Short mmCIF file of C-alpha atoms in Angstrom, two decimals:
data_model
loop_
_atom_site.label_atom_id
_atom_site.label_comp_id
_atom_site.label_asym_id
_atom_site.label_seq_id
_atom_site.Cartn_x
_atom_site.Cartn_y
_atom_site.Cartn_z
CA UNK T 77 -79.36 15.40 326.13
CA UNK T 78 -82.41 12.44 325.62
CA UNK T 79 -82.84 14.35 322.48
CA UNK T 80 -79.60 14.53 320.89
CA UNK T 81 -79.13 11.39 322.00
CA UNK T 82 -82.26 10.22 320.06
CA UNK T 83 -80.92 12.67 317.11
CA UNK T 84 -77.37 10.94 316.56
CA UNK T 85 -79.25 7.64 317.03
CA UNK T 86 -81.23 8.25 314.20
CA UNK T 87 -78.69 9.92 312.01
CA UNK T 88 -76.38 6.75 312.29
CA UNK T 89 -79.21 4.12 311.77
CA UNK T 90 -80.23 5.92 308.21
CA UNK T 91 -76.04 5.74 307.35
CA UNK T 92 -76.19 2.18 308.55
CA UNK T 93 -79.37 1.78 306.08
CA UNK T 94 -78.32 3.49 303.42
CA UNK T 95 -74.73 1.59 303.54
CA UNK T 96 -76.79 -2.03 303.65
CA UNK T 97 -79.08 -0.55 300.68
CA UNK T 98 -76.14 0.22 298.76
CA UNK T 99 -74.25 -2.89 299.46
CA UNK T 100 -77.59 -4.96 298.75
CA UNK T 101 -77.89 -2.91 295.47
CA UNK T 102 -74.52 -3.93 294.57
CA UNK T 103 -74.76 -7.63 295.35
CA UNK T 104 -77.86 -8.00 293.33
CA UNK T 105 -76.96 -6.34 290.07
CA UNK T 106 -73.93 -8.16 290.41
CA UNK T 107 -76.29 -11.47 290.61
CA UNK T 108 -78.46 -9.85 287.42
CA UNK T 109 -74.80 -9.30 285.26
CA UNK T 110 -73.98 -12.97 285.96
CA UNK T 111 -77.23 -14.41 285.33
CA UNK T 112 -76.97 -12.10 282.05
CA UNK T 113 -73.45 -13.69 280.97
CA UNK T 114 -73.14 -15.06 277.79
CA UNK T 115 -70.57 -16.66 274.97
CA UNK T 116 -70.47 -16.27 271.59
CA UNK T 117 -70.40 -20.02 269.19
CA UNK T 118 -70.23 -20.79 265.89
CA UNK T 119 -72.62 -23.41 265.43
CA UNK T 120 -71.80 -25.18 261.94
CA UNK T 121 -74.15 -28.77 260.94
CA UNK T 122 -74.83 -30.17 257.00
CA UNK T 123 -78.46 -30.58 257.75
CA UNK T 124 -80.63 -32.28 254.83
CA UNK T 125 -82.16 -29.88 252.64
CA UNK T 126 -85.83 -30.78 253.16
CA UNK T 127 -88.71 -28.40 254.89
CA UNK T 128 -88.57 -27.91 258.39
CA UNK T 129 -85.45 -29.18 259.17
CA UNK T 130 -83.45 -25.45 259.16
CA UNK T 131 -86.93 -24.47 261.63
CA UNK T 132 -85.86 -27.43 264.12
CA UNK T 133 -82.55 -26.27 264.77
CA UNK T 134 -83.32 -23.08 265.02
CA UNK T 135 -86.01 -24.36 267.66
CA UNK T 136 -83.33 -26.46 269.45
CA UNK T 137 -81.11 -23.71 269.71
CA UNK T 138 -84.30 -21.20 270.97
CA UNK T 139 -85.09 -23.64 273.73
CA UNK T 140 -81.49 -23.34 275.23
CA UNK T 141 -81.87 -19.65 275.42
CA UNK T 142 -79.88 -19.03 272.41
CA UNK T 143 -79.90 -15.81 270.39
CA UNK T 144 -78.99 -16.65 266.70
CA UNK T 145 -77.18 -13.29 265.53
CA UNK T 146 -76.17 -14.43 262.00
CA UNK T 147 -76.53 -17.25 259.91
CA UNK T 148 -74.86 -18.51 256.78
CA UNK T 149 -76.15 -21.31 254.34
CA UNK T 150 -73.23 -22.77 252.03
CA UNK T 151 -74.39 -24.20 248.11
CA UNK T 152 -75.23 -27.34 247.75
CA UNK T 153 -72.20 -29.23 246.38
CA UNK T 154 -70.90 -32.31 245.10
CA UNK T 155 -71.62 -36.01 246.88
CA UNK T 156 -68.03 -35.59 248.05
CA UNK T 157 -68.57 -32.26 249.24
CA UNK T 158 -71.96 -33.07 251.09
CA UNK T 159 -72.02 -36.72 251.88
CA UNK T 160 -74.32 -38.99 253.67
CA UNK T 161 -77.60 -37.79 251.92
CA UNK T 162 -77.30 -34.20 253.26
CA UNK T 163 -77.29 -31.09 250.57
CA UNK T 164 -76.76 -27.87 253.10
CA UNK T 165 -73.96 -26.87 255.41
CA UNK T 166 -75.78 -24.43 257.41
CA UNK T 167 -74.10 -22.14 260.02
CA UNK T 168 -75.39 -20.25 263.09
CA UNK T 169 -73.31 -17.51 265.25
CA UNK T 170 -75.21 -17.61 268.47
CA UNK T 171 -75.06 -15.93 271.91
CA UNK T 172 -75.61 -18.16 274.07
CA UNK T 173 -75.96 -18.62 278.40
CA UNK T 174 -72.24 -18.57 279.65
CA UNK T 175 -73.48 -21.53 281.67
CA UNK T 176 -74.07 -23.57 278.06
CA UNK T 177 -71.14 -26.02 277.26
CA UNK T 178 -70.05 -26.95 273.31
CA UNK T 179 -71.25 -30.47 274.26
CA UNK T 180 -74.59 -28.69 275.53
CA UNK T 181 -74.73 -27.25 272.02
CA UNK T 182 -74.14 -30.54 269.79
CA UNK T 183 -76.40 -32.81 271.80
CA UNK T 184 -79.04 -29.74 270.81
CA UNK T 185 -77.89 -29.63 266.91
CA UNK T 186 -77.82 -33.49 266.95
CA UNK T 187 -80.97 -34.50 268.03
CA UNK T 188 -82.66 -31.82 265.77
CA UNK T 189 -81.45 -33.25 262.60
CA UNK T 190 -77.45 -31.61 262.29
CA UNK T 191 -74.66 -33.74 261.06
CA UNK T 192 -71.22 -33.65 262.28
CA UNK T 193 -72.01 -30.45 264.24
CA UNK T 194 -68.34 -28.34 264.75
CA UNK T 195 -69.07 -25.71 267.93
CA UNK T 196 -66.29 -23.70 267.98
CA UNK T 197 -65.79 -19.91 269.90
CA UNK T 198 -66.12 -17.44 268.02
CA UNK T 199 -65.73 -13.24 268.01
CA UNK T 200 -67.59 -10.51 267.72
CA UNK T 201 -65.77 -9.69 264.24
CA UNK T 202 -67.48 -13.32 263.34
CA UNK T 203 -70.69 -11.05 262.77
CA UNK T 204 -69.35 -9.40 259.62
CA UNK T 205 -71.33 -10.57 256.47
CA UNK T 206 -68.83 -12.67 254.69
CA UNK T 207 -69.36 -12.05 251.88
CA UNK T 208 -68.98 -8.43 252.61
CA UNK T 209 -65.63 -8.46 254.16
CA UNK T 210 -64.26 -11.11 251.51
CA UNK T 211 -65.19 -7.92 248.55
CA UNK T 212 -63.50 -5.68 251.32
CA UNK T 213 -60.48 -7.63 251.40
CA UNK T 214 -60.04 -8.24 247.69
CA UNK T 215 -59.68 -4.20 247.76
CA UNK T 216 -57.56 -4.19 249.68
CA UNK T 217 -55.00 -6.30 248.65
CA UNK T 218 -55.68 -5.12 245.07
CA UNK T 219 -54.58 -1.42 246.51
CA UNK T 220 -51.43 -3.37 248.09
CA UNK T 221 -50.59 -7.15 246.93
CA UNK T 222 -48.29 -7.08 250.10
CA UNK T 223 -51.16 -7.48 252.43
CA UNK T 224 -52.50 -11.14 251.21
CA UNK T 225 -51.18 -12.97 253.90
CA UNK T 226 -52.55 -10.30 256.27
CA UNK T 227 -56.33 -10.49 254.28
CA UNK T 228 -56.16 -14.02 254.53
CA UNK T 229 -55.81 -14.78 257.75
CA UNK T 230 -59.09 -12.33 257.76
CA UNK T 231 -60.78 -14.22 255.90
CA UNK T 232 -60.03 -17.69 257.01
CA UNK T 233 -60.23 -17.12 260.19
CA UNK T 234 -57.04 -18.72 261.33
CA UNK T 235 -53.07 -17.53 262.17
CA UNK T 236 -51.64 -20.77 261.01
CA UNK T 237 -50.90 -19.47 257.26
CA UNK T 238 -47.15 -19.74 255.27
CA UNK T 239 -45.90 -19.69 252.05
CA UNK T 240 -44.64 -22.46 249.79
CA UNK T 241 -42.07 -21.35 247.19
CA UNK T 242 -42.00 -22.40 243.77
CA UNK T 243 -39.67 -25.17 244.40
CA UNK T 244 -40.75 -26.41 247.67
CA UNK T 245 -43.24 -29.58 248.38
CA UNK T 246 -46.98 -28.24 249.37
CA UNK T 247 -48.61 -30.32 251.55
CA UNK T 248 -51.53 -32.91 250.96
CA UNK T 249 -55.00 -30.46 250.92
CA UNK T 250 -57.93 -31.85 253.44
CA UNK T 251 -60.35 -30.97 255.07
CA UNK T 252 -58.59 -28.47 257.47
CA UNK T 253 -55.47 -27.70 254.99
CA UNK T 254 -56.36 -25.40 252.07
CA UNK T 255 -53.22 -24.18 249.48
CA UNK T 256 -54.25 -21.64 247.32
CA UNK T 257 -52.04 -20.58 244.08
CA UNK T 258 -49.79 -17.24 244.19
CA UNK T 259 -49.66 -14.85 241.60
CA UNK T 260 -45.58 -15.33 241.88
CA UNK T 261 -45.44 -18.88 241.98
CA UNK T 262 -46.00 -21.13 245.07
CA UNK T 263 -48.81 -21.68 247.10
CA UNK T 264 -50.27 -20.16 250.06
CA UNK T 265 -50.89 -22.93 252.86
CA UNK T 266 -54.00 -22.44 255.34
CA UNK T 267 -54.31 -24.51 258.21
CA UNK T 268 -57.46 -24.42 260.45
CA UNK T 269 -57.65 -27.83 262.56
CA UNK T 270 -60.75 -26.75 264.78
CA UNK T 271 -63.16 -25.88 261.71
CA UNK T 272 -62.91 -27.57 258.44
CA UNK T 273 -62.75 -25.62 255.32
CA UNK T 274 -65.95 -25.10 253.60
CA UNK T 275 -66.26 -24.84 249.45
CA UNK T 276 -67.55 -21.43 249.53
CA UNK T 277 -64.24 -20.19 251.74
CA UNK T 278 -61.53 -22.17 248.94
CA UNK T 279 -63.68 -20.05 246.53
CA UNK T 280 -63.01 -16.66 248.14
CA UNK T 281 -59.24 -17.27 249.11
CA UNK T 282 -58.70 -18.44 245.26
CA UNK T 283 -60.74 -14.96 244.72
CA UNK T 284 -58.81 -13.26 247.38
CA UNK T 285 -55.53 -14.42 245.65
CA UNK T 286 -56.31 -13.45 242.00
CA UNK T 287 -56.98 -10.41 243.28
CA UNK T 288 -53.12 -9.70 243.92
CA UNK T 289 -52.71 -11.03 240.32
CA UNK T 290 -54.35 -8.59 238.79
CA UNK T 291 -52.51 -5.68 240.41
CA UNK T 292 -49.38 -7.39 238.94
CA UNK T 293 -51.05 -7.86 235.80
CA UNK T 294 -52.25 -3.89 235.95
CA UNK T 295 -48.59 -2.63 236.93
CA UNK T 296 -46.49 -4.54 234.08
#
């Protein structure tokens, strides 16, 4: 009887091991996923166009434990376009600690040299080359003119799009408004409060948009 006694003793002491294991297992690659949690930003800064200067954000962003997945460097425009001395709108998506706040992020871009640094969230579909998916688009909407509104919202990033008919008032363009011309008359109204519009995006929705006009142009 001392024996099985000992034998069930033992048996329950390894299931009582084995249980704590397990449980002990689950708790710390639980603690390893959220340690491992991260957000996705769009990091956007005009930065002044002299050597170094792109390498110190990049370094401020590196010493937050930021992965920079894509970046995106607009023309150099006009003084109205890029004021205050600075000659590049750069713009970084980045994975960053879940932990890291947007105000974490500017006070980073800010005291390496960005300029009225926008940190916004952004999406995984934010990793598409632009450029790409603004050729992809223009396809598209050149197979069927009926899916502009659709491709720009794609492209702008941004729900807040209506039409303006011929006869009706457009509003005032800014910063965060864009209207772009239809092929039928009126304008197509963009609104993105958040991010401001950037040269290179007014190019490809006028692009986007004469791309409908030529399938009109190619059916009459």
């Amino acid at each position: 009887m001392v024996l099985v006694g000992l034998g069930l003793a033992l048996i329950l002491g390894s299931a009582v091991h084995r249980r704590l294991s397990a449980s002990g297992g689950l708790r710390a690659r639980a603690r390893v996923r959220a340690a491992q949690s991260t957000s996705l930003w769009r990091v956007r800064a005009r930065v002044a166009e002299r050597p170094g200067r792109l390498a110190a954000l990049a370094g401020a962003l590196a010493r937050l434990r930021c992965n920079i997945l894509a970046l995106q460097i607009a023309p150099a425009g006009s003084a109205s376009m890029m004021p205050g001395g600075c000659d590049a709108l750069d713009e970084f998506i980045v994975e960053a600690p879940a932990s890291l706040t947007p105000l974490d992020l500017w006070r980073a871009v800010d005291r390496a040299g960005g300029a009225e640094a926008v940190i916004v969230p952004a999406q995984v579909r934010d990793l598409i080359d632009p450029g790409i998916q603004a050729l992809l688009l223009g396809r598209r909407v050149r197979d069927d003119p009926g899916e502009l509104v659709a491709a720009m919202t794609e492209l702008l990033r941004t729900a807040d799009i209506r039409r303006c008919g011929p006869g009706e008032p457009a509003p005032e363009e800014g910063p965060t408004v864009m209207a772009v011309p239809l092929p039928a008359g009126g304008v197509l109204v963009a609104r993105r409060p958040d991010l401001p519009f950037t040269p290179t995006e007014t190019a490809r929705a006028a692009a986007l948009a004469a791309a409908a006009r030529h399938r009109q142009w190619a059916d009459e």
